[in-house]
Amino acid sequence: MRIATILFTYHRSEHTRKVLEALSINTQKPEKLFIFQDGIGAGTNVTEWKKVKEMITNITWCDTEVHIAIYQKGCARSIIEGINYILKEFEAIIVLEDDCVPYPQFISYMKQTLEKYVTQPKVYSIGGYAWDIDLPPSNMDAYFNGRTSSWGWGTWKDRWIQFQEDYQLIRRIERTEEGKRKLDIWGADLKNMVVGNIMGSCDAWDVFWSLTVIANDGVCLSPYKSLIHNIGMDGSGTHGVIRNDNCINYNDNKSDYEFVLPDEITVSRECKLEFYNMFSEIHGVEKIQLYQQVLLSWIKKKQRGGKLKKNIFDSSIAIWGKGKICDLLLNELQEITDIECILETYPSTYEYQGIPICGITELPDEVKNIVVIPFFDIERIEYQVRKWKEDIKLIGIDKLVEKIEECLEEI
């Protein structure tokens, strides 16, 4: 199988230099490096642009084919057109941008994975960057998930041909409950990225690659330890926000390495929950609306004389979260059960309304039930709890309010 290595660059000479130097010492160098430099346009640092051009046209450590655009296409258009051009002649690609510095084993990893899964159409994309998530230990070097990564990646011609730069794709995915669920897990941030493209606040091509994979029920492969160090989060790039890079060094030795890769193409429950935890976000306005719905329902039922049953809980409880609803819960529940503590992910005080506040690792053993006020996050919270306690029952405040309705039916 013919695999092409592509580098996309623009006007960051120092970034480009680091990527090229890293490629030149990979355990397997590219047989031929295809380089695409975007053209000069508004906002281009011409001096830097010329330095990049000089650099990429004078590479001696491998064969190259350099394409310099005569006008500024923008990040997304440059990458999409470049990939389409290369895949006319090649069966698979390895893609780098000018801020993704590869570790010595990167090309070896990409070639091994692309060869292994070439006949597996369910596998859409290979990533070289390690997502910053906490998965159980494994004897494998990589795992499957449902989200593409554009920080050093690869794919095959027969999968890329399904790529759709389609602004209606999210709506089509959301037509089914299964589609909505997949978006919640793998792409809760994608809608904002699509809107950003429309509004002109970002120029993201990879949002459509991620949506294509989700729409086709595909999977992606990611390493447990990163083979890419992203140096672009310094404010110099198109998408960059200033933050520390969280990638994990694979190792610093320059010997080749035979990666241990999974044969079974499955995605673990732990992986789904970690990605849901990473990407899922309910914005403040939505949270307020959800809380208001619960409060209105609660007040309406209380006015009709409903009370919670004393046998709802078989042990003392904890409450996850503070605020107005917590105050109401304390007033309601203290009559029917013992409230041991109030839980928070990152406790900032020691007590609330006379009740101790603690993190999940400090949860008293006698607690067997947790009432979750942020019920829209209950799956994420349950995953945190299960890491420490297996026998805990979680009940969302929305479900607890429904118990009042049960009481009313008996009156």
XYZ file of C-alpha atoms in Angstrom:
411
model
C 0.000 0.000 0.000
C 1.330 3.415 -0.984
C 1.277 5.833 1.956
C 2.050 9.525 1.487
C 3.307 11.848 4.244
C 1.994 15.412 4.054
C 2.983 18.584 5.901
C 0.806 21.701 5.828
C 2.493 24.969 6.699
C 2.105 28.725 6.334
C 4.179 31.454 8.017
C 5.532 30.073 11.286
C 9.169 29.353 10.548
C 10.225 28.223 14.024
C 7.284 25.827 14.309
C 7.948 24.424 10.842
C 11.643 24.013 11.600
C 10.911 21.921 14.711
C 8.499 19.665 12.824
C 10.974 19.099 9.983
C 13.853 18.392 12.369
C 11.708 15.878 14.239
C 10.706 14.153 10.998
C 14.329 13.966 9.907
C 15.229 11.870 12.982
C 12.184 9.577 12.918
C 13.070 5.910 13.007
C 11.340 5.661 9.619
C 11.683 8.733 7.447
C 9.004 9.571 4.867
C 9.793 8.022 1.507
C 8.654 11.320 0.040
C 7.402 14.368 1.906
C 4.631 16.414 0.289
C 4.559 19.978 1.599
C 1.766 22.507 1.080
C 2.381 26.138 2.014
C -0.625 28.455 2.046
C -0.286 31.684 0.066
C 0.213 35.282 1.141
C -2.900 37.177 2.159
C -4.229 39.660 4.667
C -2.526 39.116 8.001
C 0.404 37.163 6.577
C 3.764 37.817 8.174
C 5.605 38.042 4.847
C 9.077 37.839 6.393
C 8.143 34.628 8.224
C 6.368 33.293 5.147
C 9.533 33.714 3.074
C 11.602 31.950 5.753
C 9.224 28.986 5.597
C 9.384 28.918 1.803
C 13.170 28.940 1.904
C 13.194 26.146 4.463
C 10.798 23.770 2.689
C 12.430 24.196 -0.718
C 15.882 23.252 0.576
C 15.281 19.939 2.342
C 18.040 17.421 1.636
C 17.336 14.529 4.042
C 14.419 13.106 2.009
C 12.717 13.461 -1.361
C 10.101 16.251 -1.397
C 7.335 17.709 -3.520
C 6.498 21.295 -2.540
C 3.276 23.111 -3.402
C 3.151 26.846 -2.688
C -0.274 28.467 -3.116
C -0.411 31.617 -5.220
C -3.086 33.110 -2.963
C -4.253 32.598 0.602
C -6.740 29.720 0.789
C -7.049 29.529 4.551
C -6.262 26.586 6.806
C -9.338 24.459 6.044
C -9.327 24.876 2.268
C -5.579 24.331 2.033
C -5.759 21.034 3.954
C -8.841 19.634 2.218
C -7.555 20.415 -1.277
C -4.092 19.090 -0.429
C -5.449 15.778 0.875
C -7.745 15.368 -2.129
C -4.807 15.990 -4.476
C -2.537 13.428 -2.793
C -5.215 10.722 -2.569
C -5.593 10.731 -6.332
C -2.305 8.805 -6.416
C -1.978 7.192 -2.986
C -4.063 4.712 -0.977
C -3.393 6.273 2.438
C -1.976 9.419 4.006
C -0.104 10.605 7.095
C -0.892 14.251 7.872
C 1.026 16.797 9.935
C 0.535 20.510 10.428
C 3.311 22.935 11.256
C 2.662 22.860 15.004
C 2.600 19.066 15.487
C 6.092 17.865 16.377
C 6.356 14.070 15.915
C 8.270 11.839 18.305
C 10.823 9.441 16.759
C 8.388 6.538 16.424
C 5.524 8.526 14.846
C 5.961 7.468 11.200
C 6.553 3.858 12.277
C 3.319 3.903 14.308
C 1.318 5.463 11.500
C 2.539 3.016 8.874
C 1.960 0.001 11.118
C -1.595 1.060 11.989
C -2.539 2.064 8.458
C -1.337 -1.306 7.170
C -3.085 -3.264 9.929
C -6.541 -1.705 9.526
C -6.573 -1.115 5.767
C -9.214 -3.832 5.279
C -11.324 -2.685 8.254
C -13.782 -0.102 6.843
C -15.171 0.677 10.294
C -11.820 2.249 11.245
C -11.867 5.731 9.758
C -8.942 7.594 11.255
C -5.634 6.991 13.033
C -4.490 9.582 15.551
C -0.949 10.104 16.826
C -1.891 12.339 19.736
C -2.901 10.905 23.128
C -6.162 12.322 24.450
C -5.863 13.634 28.001
C -8.178 11.055 29.577
C -7.887 8.440 32.303
C -8.392 4.893 31.020
C -7.744 1.588 32.812
C -4.267 0.068 32.288
C -3.891 -1.987 29.119
C -1.312 -4.237 27.485
C -2.073 -2.470 24.197
C -0.403 0.671 22.843
C -3.623 2.073 21.362
C -7.403 1.911 21.763
C -10.535 2.648 19.746
C -12.833 5.611 20.267
C -15.296 7.647 18.239
C -13.478 10.963 17.818
C -10.978 12.049 15.200
C -7.825 13.920 16.160
C -6.129 16.306 13.735
C -2.854 16.552 15.656
C -0.818 14.102 13.587
C -3.193 11.648 11.934
C -3.854 9.402 8.967
C -6.579 7.744 6.929
C -7.260 5.791 3.753
C -8.580 6.913 0.375
C -11.740 4.775 0.603
C -12.676 6.359 3.938
C -11.716 9.935 3.147
C -13.921 9.811 0.046
C -16.881 9.852 2.465
C -15.747 13.183 3.939
C -18.553 15.747 3.772
C -18.018 19.467 4.294
C -21.746 19.676 4.931
C -23.287 22.188 7.339
C -26.496 20.140 7.571
C -24.706 17.007 8.770
C -25.317 17.710 12.451
C -29.060 18.043 11.848
C -29.166 14.717 10.045
C -27.263 13.014 12.861
C -29.639 14.500 15.433
C -32.738 13.092 13.736
C -32.418 9.864 15.735
C -31.956 9.304 19.463
C -28.922 7.138 18.707
C -27.394 9.964 16.690
C -27.990 12.462 19.479
C -26.378 10.091 21.933
C -23.283 9.655 19.756
C -22.941 13.421 19.452
C -23.198 13.748 23.232
C -20.341 11.290 23.675
C -17.980 12.130 20.829
C -18.911 15.591 19.641
C -20.736 17.838 22.106
C -18.323 20.616 21.103
C -18.791 20.203 17.344
C -21.939 22.301 16.985
C -20.134 25.356 18.361
C -17.288 24.724 15.918
C -19.701 24.575 12.970
C -21.320 27.813 14.122
C -17.835 29.331 14.481
C -17.109 28.461 10.848
C -20.331 30.139 9.761
C -19.687 33.245 11.857
C -16.064 33.447 10.752
C -14.606 33.060 14.244
C -12.751 29.868 13.252
C -11.689 27.975 10.139
C -12.014 24.337 11.183
C -11.999 21.566 8.589
C -11.676 18.709 11.079
C -15.137 19.318 12.558
C -16.590 17.822 9.362
C -14.211 14.850 9.503
C -15.375 14.118 13.063
C -19.030 14.463 12.014
C -18.459 12.172 9.019
C -17.097 9.469 11.325
C -19.989 9.893 13.779
C -22.589 9.834 10.978
C -21.143 6.597 9.595
C -20.764 4.913 12.994
C -17.005 4.738 12.478
C -14.199 4.446 15.006
C -10.766 6.005 15.401
C -7.535 4.689 16.874
C -5.577 6.706 19.448
C -2.365 5.866 21.322
C -2.273 5.678 25.110
C 1.005 7.607 25.038
C 1.382 10.461 22.623
C 3.600 10.430 19.566
C 2.866 14.118 18.915
C 3.785 17.228 20.880
C 1.589 20.171 19.910
C 3.502 23.465 20.070
C 0.796 25.610 18.488
C -1.147 26.605 21.606
C 0.943 29.733 21.978
C -1.443 32.144 20.265
C 0.392 31.952 16.929
C -2.054 29.719 15.051
C -5.493 29.878 13.490
C -7.294 27.945 16.240
C -4.851 28.236 19.115
C -5.964 29.201 22.587
C -3.220 29.735 25.122
C -2.938 26.725 27.408
C -0.370 24.107 28.396
C 0.012 21.107 26.151
C -1.071 17.991 28.027
C 0.384 15.309 25.769
C 2.422 12.469 27.282
C 5.863 11.662 25.959
C 5.939 8.214 24.370
C 9.644 7.723 24.943
C 12.796 9.532 23.919
C 14.833 6.678 22.507
C 15.306 6.586 18.758
C 15.042 2.854 18.219
C 12.178 1.443 16.166
C 9.299 -0.109 18.053
C 6.692 -2.740 17.238
C 3.395 -1.412 18.539
C 0.897 -3.750 20.186
C -2.425 -2.978 18.513
C -5.942 -4.282 19.217
C -7.403 -6.890 16.882
C -10.983 -6.495 18.075
C -12.604 -3.276 16.915
C -14.625 -2.313 19.966
C -14.996 0.802 22.101
C -15.084 0.300 25.855
C -17.709 1.769 28.170
C -14.908 3.471 30.127
C -13.701 5.149 26.951
C -17.191 6.430 26.109
C -17.628 7.883 29.572
C -14.210 9.552 29.518
C -14.932 11.224 26.180
C -18.401 12.211 27.354
C -16.777 13.751 30.401
C -14.251 15.609 28.234
C -16.547 17.007 25.553
C -20.029 17.148 27.058
C -20.999 20.577 28.252
C -24.354 22.105 29.115
C -24.159 25.882 28.972
C -25.238 28.112 31.846
C -28.543 29.219 30.323
C -29.570 25.609 29.682
C -28.652 24.641 33.238
C -30.789 27.445 34.671
C -33.734 26.402 32.517
C -33.429 22.772 33.642
C -33.204 23.761 37.283
C -36.201 26.057 36.904
C -38.263 23.226 35.436
C -37.469 21.028 38.441
C -38.203 23.798 40.936
C -41.530 24.669 39.316
C -42.547 21.020 39.257
C -41.496 20.582 42.876
C -43.352 23.674 44.115
C -46.496 22.758 42.188
C -46.583 19.284 43.695
C -45.760 20.501 47.200
C -48.628 22.971 47.026
C -50.929 20.026 46.406
C -49.773 18.431 49.661
C -47.213 15.871 48.484
C -44.460 14.609 50.758
C -41.547 12.270 50.199
C -41.863 8.812 51.682
C -39.651 7.869 54.597
C -38.706 4.569 52.965
C -37.247 6.119 49.809
C -33.705 5.588 51.141
C -32.449 2.493 52.917
C -29.451 4.268 54.443
C -27.987 7.684 55.110
C -27.351 9.819 52.034
C -25.096 12.449 50.479
C -26.164 15.334 48.258
C -24.114 16.275 45.188
C -24.146 20.052 44.737
C -25.158 23.190 46.641
C -27.439 26.180 46.046
C -31.185 26.834 46.233
C -32.224 23.283 45.392
C -29.821 21.941 48.012
C -31.483 24.211 50.614
C -34.880 22.784 49.698
C -33.518 19.244 49.835
C -32.026 19.771 53.263
C -35.352 21.019 54.550
C -37.247 18.122 52.943
C -34.896 15.220 53.587
C -33.688 15.886 57.102
C -37.088 14.710 58.331
C -36.829 11.301 56.688
C -33.127 10.348 56.576
C -29.609 11.215 57.771
C -27.608 13.491 55.469
C -23.943 12.652 55.985
C -22.327 15.174 53.661
C -22.534 17.349 50.576
C -20.307 16.292 47.686
C -18.442 18.456 45.194
C -15.845 17.585 42.570
C -13.500 20.240 43.968
C -14.657 21.278 47.463
C -13.935 24.937 48.217
C -15.284 25.077 51.797
C -15.579 22.661 54.718
C -19.314 22.832 55.366
C -22.639 24.126 54.068
C -25.677 24.799 56.233
C -23.932 22.858 58.999
C -23.369 19.791 56.751
C -19.764 18.689 55.999
C -18.547 19.147 52.417
C -16.161 16.615 50.899
C -14.890 15.089 47.654
C -15.864 11.642 46.428
C -12.672 10.066 47.827
C -13.768 11.130 51.347
C -17.319 9.752 51.087
C -18.297 8.009 54.361
C -18.751 4.233 54.090
C -22.284 4.362 55.484
C -23.520 6.410 52.519
C -25.264 4.173 49.971
C -27.355 6.826 48.159
C -26.383 10.091 46.507
C -28.977 12.655 45.446
C -27.555 14.469 42.399
C -28.689 18.068 41.945
C -26.966 18.559 38.532
C -29.065 15.694 37.145
C -28.136 16.530 33.546
C -24.583 15.435 34.436
C -25.561 12.292 36.326
C -23.801 9.875 33.967
C -20.566 11.791 34.249
C -20.899 12.004 38.032
C -21.743 8.313 38.262
C -18.533 7.487 36.401
C -16.516 9.505 38.942
C -18.299 7.768 41.830
C -17.852 4.258 40.387
C -14.086 4.722 40.325
C -14.184 4.738 44.127
C -17.408 3.011 45.184
C -19.275 0.300 43.304
C -22.309 -0.086 45.568
C -23.610 3.496 45.517
C -27.043 4.332 44.113
C -27.419 7.707 42.392
C -30.767 9.433 41.972
C -31.173 12.691 40.078
C -33.177 15.490 41.651
C -35.578 15.268 38.694
C -36.347 11.641 39.571
C -36.658 12.480 43.255
C -39.273 15.113 42.476
C -41.225 12.428 40.633
C -41.442 10.582 43.957
C -43.593 13.432 45.226
C -46.056 12.608 42.464
C -46.202 9.003 43.716
C -47.075 10.294 47.171
C -49.817 12.519 45.763
C -51.429 9.547 44.065
C -51.819 7.886 47.466
C -53.444 10.881 49.169
